[in-house]
mmCIF file of C-alpha atoms and ligand atoms in Angstrom:
data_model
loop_
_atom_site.group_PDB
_atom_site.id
_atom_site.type_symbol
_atom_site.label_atom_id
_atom_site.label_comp_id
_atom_site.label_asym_id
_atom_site.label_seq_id
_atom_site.Cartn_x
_atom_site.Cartn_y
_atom_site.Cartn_z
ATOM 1 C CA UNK A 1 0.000 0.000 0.000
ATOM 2 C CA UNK A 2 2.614 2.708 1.268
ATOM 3 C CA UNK A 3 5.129 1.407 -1.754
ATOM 4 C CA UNK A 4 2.082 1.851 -4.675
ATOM 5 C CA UNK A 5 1.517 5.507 -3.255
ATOM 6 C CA UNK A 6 5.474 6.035 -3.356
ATOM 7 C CA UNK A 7 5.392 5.225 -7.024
ATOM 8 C CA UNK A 8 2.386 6.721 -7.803
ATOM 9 C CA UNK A 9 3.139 9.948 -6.101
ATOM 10 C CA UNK A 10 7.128 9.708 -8.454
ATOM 11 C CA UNK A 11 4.966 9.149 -11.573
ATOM 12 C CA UNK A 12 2.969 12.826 -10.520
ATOM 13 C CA UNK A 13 6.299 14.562 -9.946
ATOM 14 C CA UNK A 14 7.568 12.556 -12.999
ATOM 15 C CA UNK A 15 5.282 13.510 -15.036
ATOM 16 C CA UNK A 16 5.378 17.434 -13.536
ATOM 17 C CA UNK A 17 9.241 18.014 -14.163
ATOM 18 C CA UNK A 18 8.910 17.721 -18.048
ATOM 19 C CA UNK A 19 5.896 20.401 -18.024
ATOM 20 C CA UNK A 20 8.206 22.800 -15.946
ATOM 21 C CA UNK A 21 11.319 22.050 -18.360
ATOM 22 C CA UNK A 22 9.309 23.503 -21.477
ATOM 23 C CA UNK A 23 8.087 25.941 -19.977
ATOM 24 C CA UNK A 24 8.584 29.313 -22.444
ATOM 25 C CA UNK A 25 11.255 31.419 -20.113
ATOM 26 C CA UNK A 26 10.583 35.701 -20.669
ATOM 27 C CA UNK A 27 14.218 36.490 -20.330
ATOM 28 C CA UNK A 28 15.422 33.222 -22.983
ATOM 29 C CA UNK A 29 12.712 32.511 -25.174
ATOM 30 C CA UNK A 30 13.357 29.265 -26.903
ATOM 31 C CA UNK A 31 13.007 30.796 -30.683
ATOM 32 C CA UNK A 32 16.097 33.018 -30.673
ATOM 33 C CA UNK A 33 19.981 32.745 -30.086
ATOM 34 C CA UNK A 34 21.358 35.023 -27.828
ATOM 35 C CA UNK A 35 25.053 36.150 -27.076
ATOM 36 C CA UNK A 36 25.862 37.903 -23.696
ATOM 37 C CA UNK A 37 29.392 39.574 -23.585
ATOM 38 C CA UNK A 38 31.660 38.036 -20.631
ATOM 39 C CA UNK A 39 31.334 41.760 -18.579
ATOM 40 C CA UNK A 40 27.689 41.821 -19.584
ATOM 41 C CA UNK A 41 28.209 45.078 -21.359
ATOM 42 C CA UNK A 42 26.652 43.860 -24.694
ATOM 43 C CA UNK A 43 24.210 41.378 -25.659
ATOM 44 C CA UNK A 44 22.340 40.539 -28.876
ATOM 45 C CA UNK A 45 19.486 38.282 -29.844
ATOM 46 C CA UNK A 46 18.687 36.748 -33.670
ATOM 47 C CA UNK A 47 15.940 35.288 -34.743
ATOM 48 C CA UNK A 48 14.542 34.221 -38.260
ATOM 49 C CA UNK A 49 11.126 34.294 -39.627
ATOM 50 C CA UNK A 50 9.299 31.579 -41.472
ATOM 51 C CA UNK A 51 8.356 33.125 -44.446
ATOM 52 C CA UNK A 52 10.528 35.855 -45.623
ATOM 53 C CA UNK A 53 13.844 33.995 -45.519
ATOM 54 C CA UNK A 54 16.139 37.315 -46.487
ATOM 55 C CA UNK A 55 14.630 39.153 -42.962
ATOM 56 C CA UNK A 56 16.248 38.659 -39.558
ATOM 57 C CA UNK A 57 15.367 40.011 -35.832
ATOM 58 C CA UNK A 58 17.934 41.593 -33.929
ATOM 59 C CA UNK A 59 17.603 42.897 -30.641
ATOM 60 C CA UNK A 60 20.700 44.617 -29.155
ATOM 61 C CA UNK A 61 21.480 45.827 -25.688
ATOM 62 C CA UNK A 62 24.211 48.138 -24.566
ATOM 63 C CA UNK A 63 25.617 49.401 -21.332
ATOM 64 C CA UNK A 64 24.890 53.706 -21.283
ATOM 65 C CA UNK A 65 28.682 53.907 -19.725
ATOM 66 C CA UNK A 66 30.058 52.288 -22.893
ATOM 67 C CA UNK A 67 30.656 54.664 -26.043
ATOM 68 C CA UNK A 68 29.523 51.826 -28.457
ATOM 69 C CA UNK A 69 28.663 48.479 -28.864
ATOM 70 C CA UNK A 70 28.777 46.242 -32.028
ATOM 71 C CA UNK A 71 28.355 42.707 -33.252
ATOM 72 C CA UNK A 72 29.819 41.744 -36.725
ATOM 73 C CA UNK A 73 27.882 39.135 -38.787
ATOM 74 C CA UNK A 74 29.690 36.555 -41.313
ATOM 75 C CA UNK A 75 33.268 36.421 -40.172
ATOM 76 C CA UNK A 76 35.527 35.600 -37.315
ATOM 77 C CA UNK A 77 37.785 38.685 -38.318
ATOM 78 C CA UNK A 78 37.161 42.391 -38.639
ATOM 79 C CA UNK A 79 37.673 42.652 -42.625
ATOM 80 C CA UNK A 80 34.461 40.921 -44.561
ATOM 81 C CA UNK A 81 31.873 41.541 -41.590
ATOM 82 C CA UNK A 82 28.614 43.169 -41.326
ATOM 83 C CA UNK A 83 28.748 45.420 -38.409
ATOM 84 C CA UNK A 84 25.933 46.549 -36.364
ATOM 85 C CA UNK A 85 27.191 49.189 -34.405
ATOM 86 C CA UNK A 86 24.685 51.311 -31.941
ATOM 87 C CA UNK A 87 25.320 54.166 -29.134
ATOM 88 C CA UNK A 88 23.477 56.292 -27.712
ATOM 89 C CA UNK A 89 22.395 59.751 -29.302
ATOM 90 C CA UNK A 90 23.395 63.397 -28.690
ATOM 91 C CA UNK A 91 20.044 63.508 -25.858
ATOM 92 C CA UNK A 92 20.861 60.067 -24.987
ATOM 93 C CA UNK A 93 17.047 59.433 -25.464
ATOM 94 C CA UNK A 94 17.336 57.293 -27.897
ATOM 95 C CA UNK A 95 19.699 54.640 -29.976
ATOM 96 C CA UNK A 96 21.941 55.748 -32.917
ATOM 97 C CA UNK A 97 21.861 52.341 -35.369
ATOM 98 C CA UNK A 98 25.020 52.371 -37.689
ATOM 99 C CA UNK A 99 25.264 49.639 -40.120
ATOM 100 C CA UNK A 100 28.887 48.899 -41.394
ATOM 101 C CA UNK A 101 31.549 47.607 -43.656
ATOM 102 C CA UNK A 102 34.809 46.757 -42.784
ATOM 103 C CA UNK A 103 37.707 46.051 -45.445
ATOM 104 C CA UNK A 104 40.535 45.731 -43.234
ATOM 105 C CA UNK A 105 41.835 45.578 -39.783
ATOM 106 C CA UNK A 106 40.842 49.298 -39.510
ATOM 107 C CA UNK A 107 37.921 51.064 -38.268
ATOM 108 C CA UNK A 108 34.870 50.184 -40.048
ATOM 109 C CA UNK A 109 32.696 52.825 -42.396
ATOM 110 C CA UNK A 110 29.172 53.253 -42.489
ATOM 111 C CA UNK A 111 26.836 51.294 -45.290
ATOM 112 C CA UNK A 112 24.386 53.364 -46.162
ATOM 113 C CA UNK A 113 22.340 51.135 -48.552
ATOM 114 C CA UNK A 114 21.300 47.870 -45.500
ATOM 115 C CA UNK A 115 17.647 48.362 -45.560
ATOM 116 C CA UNK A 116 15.959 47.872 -41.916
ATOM 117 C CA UNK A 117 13.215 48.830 -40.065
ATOM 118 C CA UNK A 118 13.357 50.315 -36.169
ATOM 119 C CA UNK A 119 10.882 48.505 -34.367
ATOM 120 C CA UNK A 120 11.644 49.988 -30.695
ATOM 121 C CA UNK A 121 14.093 50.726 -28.035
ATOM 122 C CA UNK A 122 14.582 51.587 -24.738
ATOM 123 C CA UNK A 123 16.421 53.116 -22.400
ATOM 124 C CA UNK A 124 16.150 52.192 -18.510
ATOM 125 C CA UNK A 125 18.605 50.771 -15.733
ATOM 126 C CA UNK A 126 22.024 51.608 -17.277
ATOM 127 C CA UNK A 127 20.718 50.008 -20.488
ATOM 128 C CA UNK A 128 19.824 50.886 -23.788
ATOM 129 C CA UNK A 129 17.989 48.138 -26.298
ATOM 130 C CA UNK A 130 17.297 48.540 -29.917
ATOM 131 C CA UNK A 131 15.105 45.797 -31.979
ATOM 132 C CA UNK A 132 15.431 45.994 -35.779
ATOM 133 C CA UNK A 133 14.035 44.033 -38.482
ATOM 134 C CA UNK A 134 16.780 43.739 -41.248
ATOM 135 C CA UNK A 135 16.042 43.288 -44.643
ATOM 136 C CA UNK A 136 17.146 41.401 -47.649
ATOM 137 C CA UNK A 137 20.495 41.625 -45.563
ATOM 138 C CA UNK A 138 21.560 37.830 -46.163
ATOM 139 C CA UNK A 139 24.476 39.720 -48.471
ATOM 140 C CA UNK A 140 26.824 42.153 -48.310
ATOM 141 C CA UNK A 141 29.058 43.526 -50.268
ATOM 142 C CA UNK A 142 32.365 41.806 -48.552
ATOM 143 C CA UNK A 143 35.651 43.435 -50.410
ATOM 144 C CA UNK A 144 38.459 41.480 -51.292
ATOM 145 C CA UNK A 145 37.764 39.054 -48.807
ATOM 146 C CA UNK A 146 34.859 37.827 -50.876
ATOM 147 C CA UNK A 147 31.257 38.475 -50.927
ATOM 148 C CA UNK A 148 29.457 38.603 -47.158
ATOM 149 C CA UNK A 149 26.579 35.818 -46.737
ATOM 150 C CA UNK A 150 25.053 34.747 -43.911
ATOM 151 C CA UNK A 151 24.053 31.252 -44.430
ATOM 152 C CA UNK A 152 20.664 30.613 -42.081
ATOM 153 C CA UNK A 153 21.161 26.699 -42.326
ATOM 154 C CA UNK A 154 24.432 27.046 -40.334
ATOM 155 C CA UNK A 155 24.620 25.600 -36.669
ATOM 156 C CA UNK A 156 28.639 27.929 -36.212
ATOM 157 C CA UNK A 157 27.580 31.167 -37.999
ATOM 158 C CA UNK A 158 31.405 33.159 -37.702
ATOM 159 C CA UNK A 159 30.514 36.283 -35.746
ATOM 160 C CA UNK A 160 32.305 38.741 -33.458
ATOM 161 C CA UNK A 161 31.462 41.392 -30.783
ATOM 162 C CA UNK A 162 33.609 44.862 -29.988
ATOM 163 C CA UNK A 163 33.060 47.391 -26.978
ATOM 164 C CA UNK A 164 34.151 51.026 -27.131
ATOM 165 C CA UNK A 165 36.007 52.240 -24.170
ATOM 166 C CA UNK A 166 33.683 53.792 -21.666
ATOM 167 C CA UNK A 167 33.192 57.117 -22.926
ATOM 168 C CA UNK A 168 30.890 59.288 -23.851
ATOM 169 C CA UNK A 169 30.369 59.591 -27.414
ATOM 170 C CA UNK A 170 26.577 59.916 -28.257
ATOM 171 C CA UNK A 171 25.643 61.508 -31.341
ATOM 172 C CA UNK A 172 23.285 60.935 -34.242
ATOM 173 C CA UNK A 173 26.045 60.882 -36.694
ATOM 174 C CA UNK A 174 25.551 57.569 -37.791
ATOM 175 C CA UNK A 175 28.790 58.342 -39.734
ATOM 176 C CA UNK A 176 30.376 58.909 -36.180
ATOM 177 C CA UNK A 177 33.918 58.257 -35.409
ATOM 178 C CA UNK A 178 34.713 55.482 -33.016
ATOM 179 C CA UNK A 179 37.419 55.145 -30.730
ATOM 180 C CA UNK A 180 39.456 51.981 -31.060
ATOM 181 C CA UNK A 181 37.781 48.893 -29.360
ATOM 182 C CA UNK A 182 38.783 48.047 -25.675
ATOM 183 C CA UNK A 183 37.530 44.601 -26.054
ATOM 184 C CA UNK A 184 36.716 41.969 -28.381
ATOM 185 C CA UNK A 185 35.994 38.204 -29.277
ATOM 186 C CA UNK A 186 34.917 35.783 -31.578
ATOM 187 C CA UNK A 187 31.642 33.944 -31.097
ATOM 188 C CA UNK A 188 29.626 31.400 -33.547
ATOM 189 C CA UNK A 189 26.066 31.616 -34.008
ATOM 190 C CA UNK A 190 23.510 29.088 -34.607
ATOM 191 C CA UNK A 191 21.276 30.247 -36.711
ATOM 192 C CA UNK A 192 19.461 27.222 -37.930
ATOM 193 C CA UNK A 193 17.369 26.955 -34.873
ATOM 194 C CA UNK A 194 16.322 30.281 -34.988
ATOM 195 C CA UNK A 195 13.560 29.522 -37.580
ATOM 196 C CA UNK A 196 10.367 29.880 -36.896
ATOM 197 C CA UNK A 197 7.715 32.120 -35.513
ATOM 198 C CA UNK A 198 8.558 36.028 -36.755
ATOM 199 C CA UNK A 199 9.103 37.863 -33.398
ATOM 200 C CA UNK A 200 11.111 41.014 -31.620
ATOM 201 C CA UNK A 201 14.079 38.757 -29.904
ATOM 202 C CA UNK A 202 14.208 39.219 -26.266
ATOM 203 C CA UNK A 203 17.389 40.551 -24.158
ATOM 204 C CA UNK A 204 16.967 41.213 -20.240
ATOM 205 C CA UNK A 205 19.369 41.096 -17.511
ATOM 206 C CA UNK A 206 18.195 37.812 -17.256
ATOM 207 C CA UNK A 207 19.227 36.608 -20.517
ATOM 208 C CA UNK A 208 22.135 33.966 -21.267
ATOM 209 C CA UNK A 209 24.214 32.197 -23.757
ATOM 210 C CA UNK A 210 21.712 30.307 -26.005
ATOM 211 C CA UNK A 211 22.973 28.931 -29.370
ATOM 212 C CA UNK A 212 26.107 30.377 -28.958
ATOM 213 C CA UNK A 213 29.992 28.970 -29.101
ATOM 214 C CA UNK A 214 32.524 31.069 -27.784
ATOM 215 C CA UNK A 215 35.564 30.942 -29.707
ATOM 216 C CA UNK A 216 37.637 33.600 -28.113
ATOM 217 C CA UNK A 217 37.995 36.695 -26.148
ATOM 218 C CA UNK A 218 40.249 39.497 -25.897
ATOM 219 C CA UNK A 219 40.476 41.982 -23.090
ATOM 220 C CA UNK A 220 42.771 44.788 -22.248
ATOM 221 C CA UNK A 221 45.721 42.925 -23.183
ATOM 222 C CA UNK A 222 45.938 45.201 -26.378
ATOM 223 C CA UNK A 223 45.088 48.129 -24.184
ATOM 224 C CA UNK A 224 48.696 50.380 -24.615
ATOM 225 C CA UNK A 225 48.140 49.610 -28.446
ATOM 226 C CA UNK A 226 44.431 50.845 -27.591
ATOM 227 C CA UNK A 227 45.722 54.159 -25.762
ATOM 228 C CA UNK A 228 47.905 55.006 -28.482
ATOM 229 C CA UNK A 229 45.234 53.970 -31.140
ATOM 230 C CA UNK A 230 42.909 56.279 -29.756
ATOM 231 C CA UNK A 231 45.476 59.539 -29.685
ATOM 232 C CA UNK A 232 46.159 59.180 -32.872
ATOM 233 C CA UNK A 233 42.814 59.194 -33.885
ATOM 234 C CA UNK A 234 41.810 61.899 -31.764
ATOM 235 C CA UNK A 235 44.765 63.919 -33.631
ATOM 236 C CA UNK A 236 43.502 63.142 -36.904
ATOM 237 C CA UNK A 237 39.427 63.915 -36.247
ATOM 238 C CA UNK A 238 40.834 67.448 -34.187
ATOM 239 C CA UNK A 239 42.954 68.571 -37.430
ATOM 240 C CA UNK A 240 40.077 66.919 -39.862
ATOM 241 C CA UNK A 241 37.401 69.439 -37.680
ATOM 242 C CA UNK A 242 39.253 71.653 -36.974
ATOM 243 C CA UNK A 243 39.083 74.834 -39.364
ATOM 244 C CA UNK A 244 42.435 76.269 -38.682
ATOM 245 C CA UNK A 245 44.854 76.014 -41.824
ATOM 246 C CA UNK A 246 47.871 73.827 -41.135
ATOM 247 C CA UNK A 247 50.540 76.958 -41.587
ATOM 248 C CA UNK A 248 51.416 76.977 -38.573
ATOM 249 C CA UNK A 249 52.384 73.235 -37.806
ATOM 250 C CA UNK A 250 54.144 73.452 -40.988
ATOM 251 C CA UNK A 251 56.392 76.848 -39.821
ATOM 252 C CA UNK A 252 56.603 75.564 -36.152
ATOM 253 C CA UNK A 253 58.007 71.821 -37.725
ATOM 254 C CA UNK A 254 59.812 73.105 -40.499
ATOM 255 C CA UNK A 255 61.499 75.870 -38.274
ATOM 256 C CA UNK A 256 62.410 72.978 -35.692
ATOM 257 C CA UNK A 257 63.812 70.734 -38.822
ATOM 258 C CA UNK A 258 65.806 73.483 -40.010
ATOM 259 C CA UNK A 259 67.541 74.503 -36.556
ATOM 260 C CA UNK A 260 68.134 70.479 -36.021
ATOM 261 C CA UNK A 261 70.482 70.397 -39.048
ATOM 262 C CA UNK A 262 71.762 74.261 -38.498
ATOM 263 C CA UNK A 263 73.155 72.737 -34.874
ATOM 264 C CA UNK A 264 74.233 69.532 -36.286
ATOM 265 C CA UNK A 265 76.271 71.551 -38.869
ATOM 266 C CA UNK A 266 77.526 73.760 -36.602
ATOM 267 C CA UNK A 267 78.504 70.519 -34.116
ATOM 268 C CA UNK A 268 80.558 69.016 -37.189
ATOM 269 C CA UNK A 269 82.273 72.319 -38.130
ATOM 270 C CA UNK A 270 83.290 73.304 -34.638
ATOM 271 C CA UNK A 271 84.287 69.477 -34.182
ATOM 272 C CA UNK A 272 86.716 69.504 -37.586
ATOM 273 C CA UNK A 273 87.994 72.944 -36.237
ATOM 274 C CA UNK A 274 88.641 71.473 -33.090
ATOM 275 C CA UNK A 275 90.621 68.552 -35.254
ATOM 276 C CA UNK A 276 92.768 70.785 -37.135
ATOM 277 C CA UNK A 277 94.007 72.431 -34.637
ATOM 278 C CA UNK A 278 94.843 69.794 -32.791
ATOM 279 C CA UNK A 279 96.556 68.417 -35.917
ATOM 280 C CA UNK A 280 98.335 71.813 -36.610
ATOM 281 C CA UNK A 281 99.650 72.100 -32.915
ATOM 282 C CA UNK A 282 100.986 68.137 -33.095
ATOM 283 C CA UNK A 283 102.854 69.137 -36.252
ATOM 284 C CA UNK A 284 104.347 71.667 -34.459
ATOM 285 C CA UNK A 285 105.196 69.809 -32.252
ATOM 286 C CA UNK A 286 107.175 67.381 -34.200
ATOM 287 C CA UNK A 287 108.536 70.428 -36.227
ATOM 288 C CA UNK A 288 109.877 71.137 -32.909
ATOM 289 C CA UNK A 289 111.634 67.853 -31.788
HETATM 290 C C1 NAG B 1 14.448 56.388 -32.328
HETATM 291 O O1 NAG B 1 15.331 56.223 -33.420
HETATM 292 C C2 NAG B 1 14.812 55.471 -34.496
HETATM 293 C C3 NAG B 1 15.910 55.346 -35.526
HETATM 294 O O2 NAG B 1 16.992 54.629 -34.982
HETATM 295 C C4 NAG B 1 13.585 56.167 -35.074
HETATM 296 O O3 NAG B 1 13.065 55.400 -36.127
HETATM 297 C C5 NAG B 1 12.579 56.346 -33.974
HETATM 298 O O4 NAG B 1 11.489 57.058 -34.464
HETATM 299 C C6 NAG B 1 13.175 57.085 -32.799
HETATM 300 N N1 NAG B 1 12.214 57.115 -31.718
HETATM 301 C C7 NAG B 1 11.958 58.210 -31.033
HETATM 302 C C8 NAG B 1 10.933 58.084 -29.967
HETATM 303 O O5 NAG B 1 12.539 59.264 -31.243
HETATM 304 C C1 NAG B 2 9.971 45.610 -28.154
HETATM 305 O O1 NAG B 2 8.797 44.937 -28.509
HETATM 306 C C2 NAG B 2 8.757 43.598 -28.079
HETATM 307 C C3 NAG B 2 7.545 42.931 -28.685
HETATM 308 O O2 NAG B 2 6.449 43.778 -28.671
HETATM 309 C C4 NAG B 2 8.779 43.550 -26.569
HETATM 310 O O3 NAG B 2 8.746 42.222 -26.118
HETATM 311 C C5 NAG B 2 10.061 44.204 -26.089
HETATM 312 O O4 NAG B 2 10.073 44.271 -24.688
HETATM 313 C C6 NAG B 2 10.171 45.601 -26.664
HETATM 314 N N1 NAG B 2 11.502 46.073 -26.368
HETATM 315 C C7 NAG B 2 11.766 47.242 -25.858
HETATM 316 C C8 NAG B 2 13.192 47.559 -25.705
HETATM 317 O O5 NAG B 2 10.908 48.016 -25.531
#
């Protein structure tokens, strides 16, 4: 008697465990693969629809401390990518979406011809969350390192994530210069079991790795390379805005030029002077012996 309620009171919890295991979780919806960046800083959700097979869902979410946040689609390096980069803009009330190109190891430019569609954002608790519908964005145009193409069927889609320093950069320039990346890594994406239902991805602070292989990660090891990155940058954007004519560094450098090689001149002449006299006194010298 006591051992047939035992078994029939497993069989209830039994058959409860499986109904709690399905059950659709808010923060991780089954439908959608999700990357979270090791600090938490970034995260981005993808999801495909049924019927229009070029369309994808993104939903992207960004630390407010962080100048910029972007995930690159496609490949596993910078050049050949398809970058979505967002930050906040100039009111910081909403997200500034830039979709870009990169054809080399340097900073990435702005493709103006992606077609999406904003579907919503928000800004709350440090955060700020963009959902787009891109479309017809399967290709891109890729460079020399071939054409860009996102192949939906694929289980390791190449991808990689970059964070801007944290700095304040907002603007609606979606042209808008970035500072050199402070971190970075490589993830793969499965994209395959993404299909289904068409829906705005979900990203909370909840949300986890789902779908998602981490291939590698790189943190503040590069970050003297980084410093020096960003000053030379931030030299080149103050001359390119600024509207002062470069005369001046050109008389200040060419003066400074000009009075290195008038000294090193004068160093050599004094120094041969120096020589022939002591030359001139040593034949004496032996004149006199
Ligand atoms: C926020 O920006 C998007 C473009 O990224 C725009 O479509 C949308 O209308 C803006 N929303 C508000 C409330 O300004
Ligand atoms: C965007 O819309 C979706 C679906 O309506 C909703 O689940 C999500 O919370 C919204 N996101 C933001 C950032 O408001």
């Amino acid at each position: 008697m006591r051992l047939s309620s035992f078994w029939r009171c497993a069989a209830a919890v039994a058959a409860l465990v499986p109904s709690f295991a399905t059950a659709e979780d808010a923060d991780n919806p089954s439908g959608q693969s999700t990357f979270i960046s090791p600090d938490k800083d970034l995260g981005f959700a993808f999801t495909i629809g049924n019927v229009d097979v070029n369309d994808y869902f993104v939903t992207m979410r960004l630390k407010t401390s962080r100048s910029w946040g972007a995930i690159g689609l496609g490949s596993n390096a910078m050049a050949g990518a398809l970058y979505f980069v967002m930050y906040l803009n100039e009111k910081a009330d909403n997200v500034t979406f830039s979709p870009r190109l990169a054809y080399g190891n340097y900073e990435p430019y702005f493709y103006d011809s992606l077609k999406w569609q904003y579907l919503n954002h928000s800004i709350k608790d440090g955060f700020s969350t963009l959902s787009f519908r891109c479309i017809d964005c399967q290709n891109w145009p890729g460079g020399t390192s071939g054409k860009g193409y996102l192949d939906f069927t694929s289980h390791d889609q190449k991808s990689i994530w970059a964070l801007g320093p944290h700095q304040k950069l907002r603007s609606n320039d979606q042209k808008a210069a970035l500072r050199f990346h402070e971190s970075h890594g490589v993830f793969n994406i499965d994209m395959a079991r993404t299909r289904g239902a068409e829906d705005t991805p979900a990203l909370t602070d909840k949300s986890v790795d789902e779908g998602i292989t981490r291939v590698k990660e790189t943190f503040g090891r590069d970050h003297m390379a980084t410093t020096l990155m960003n000053l030379v940058r931030e030299i080149v954007v103050n001359r390119r805005n600024s509207d002062a004519d470069n005369t001046m560094i050109i008389v200040v450098v060419g003066t400074a030029f000009s009075l290195t090689l008038a000294a090193m001149s004068l160093g050599i002449a004094l120094w041969m002077m120096h020589d022939m006299k002591k030359n001139a006194a040593l034949r004496e010298a032996n004149r006199l012996l």
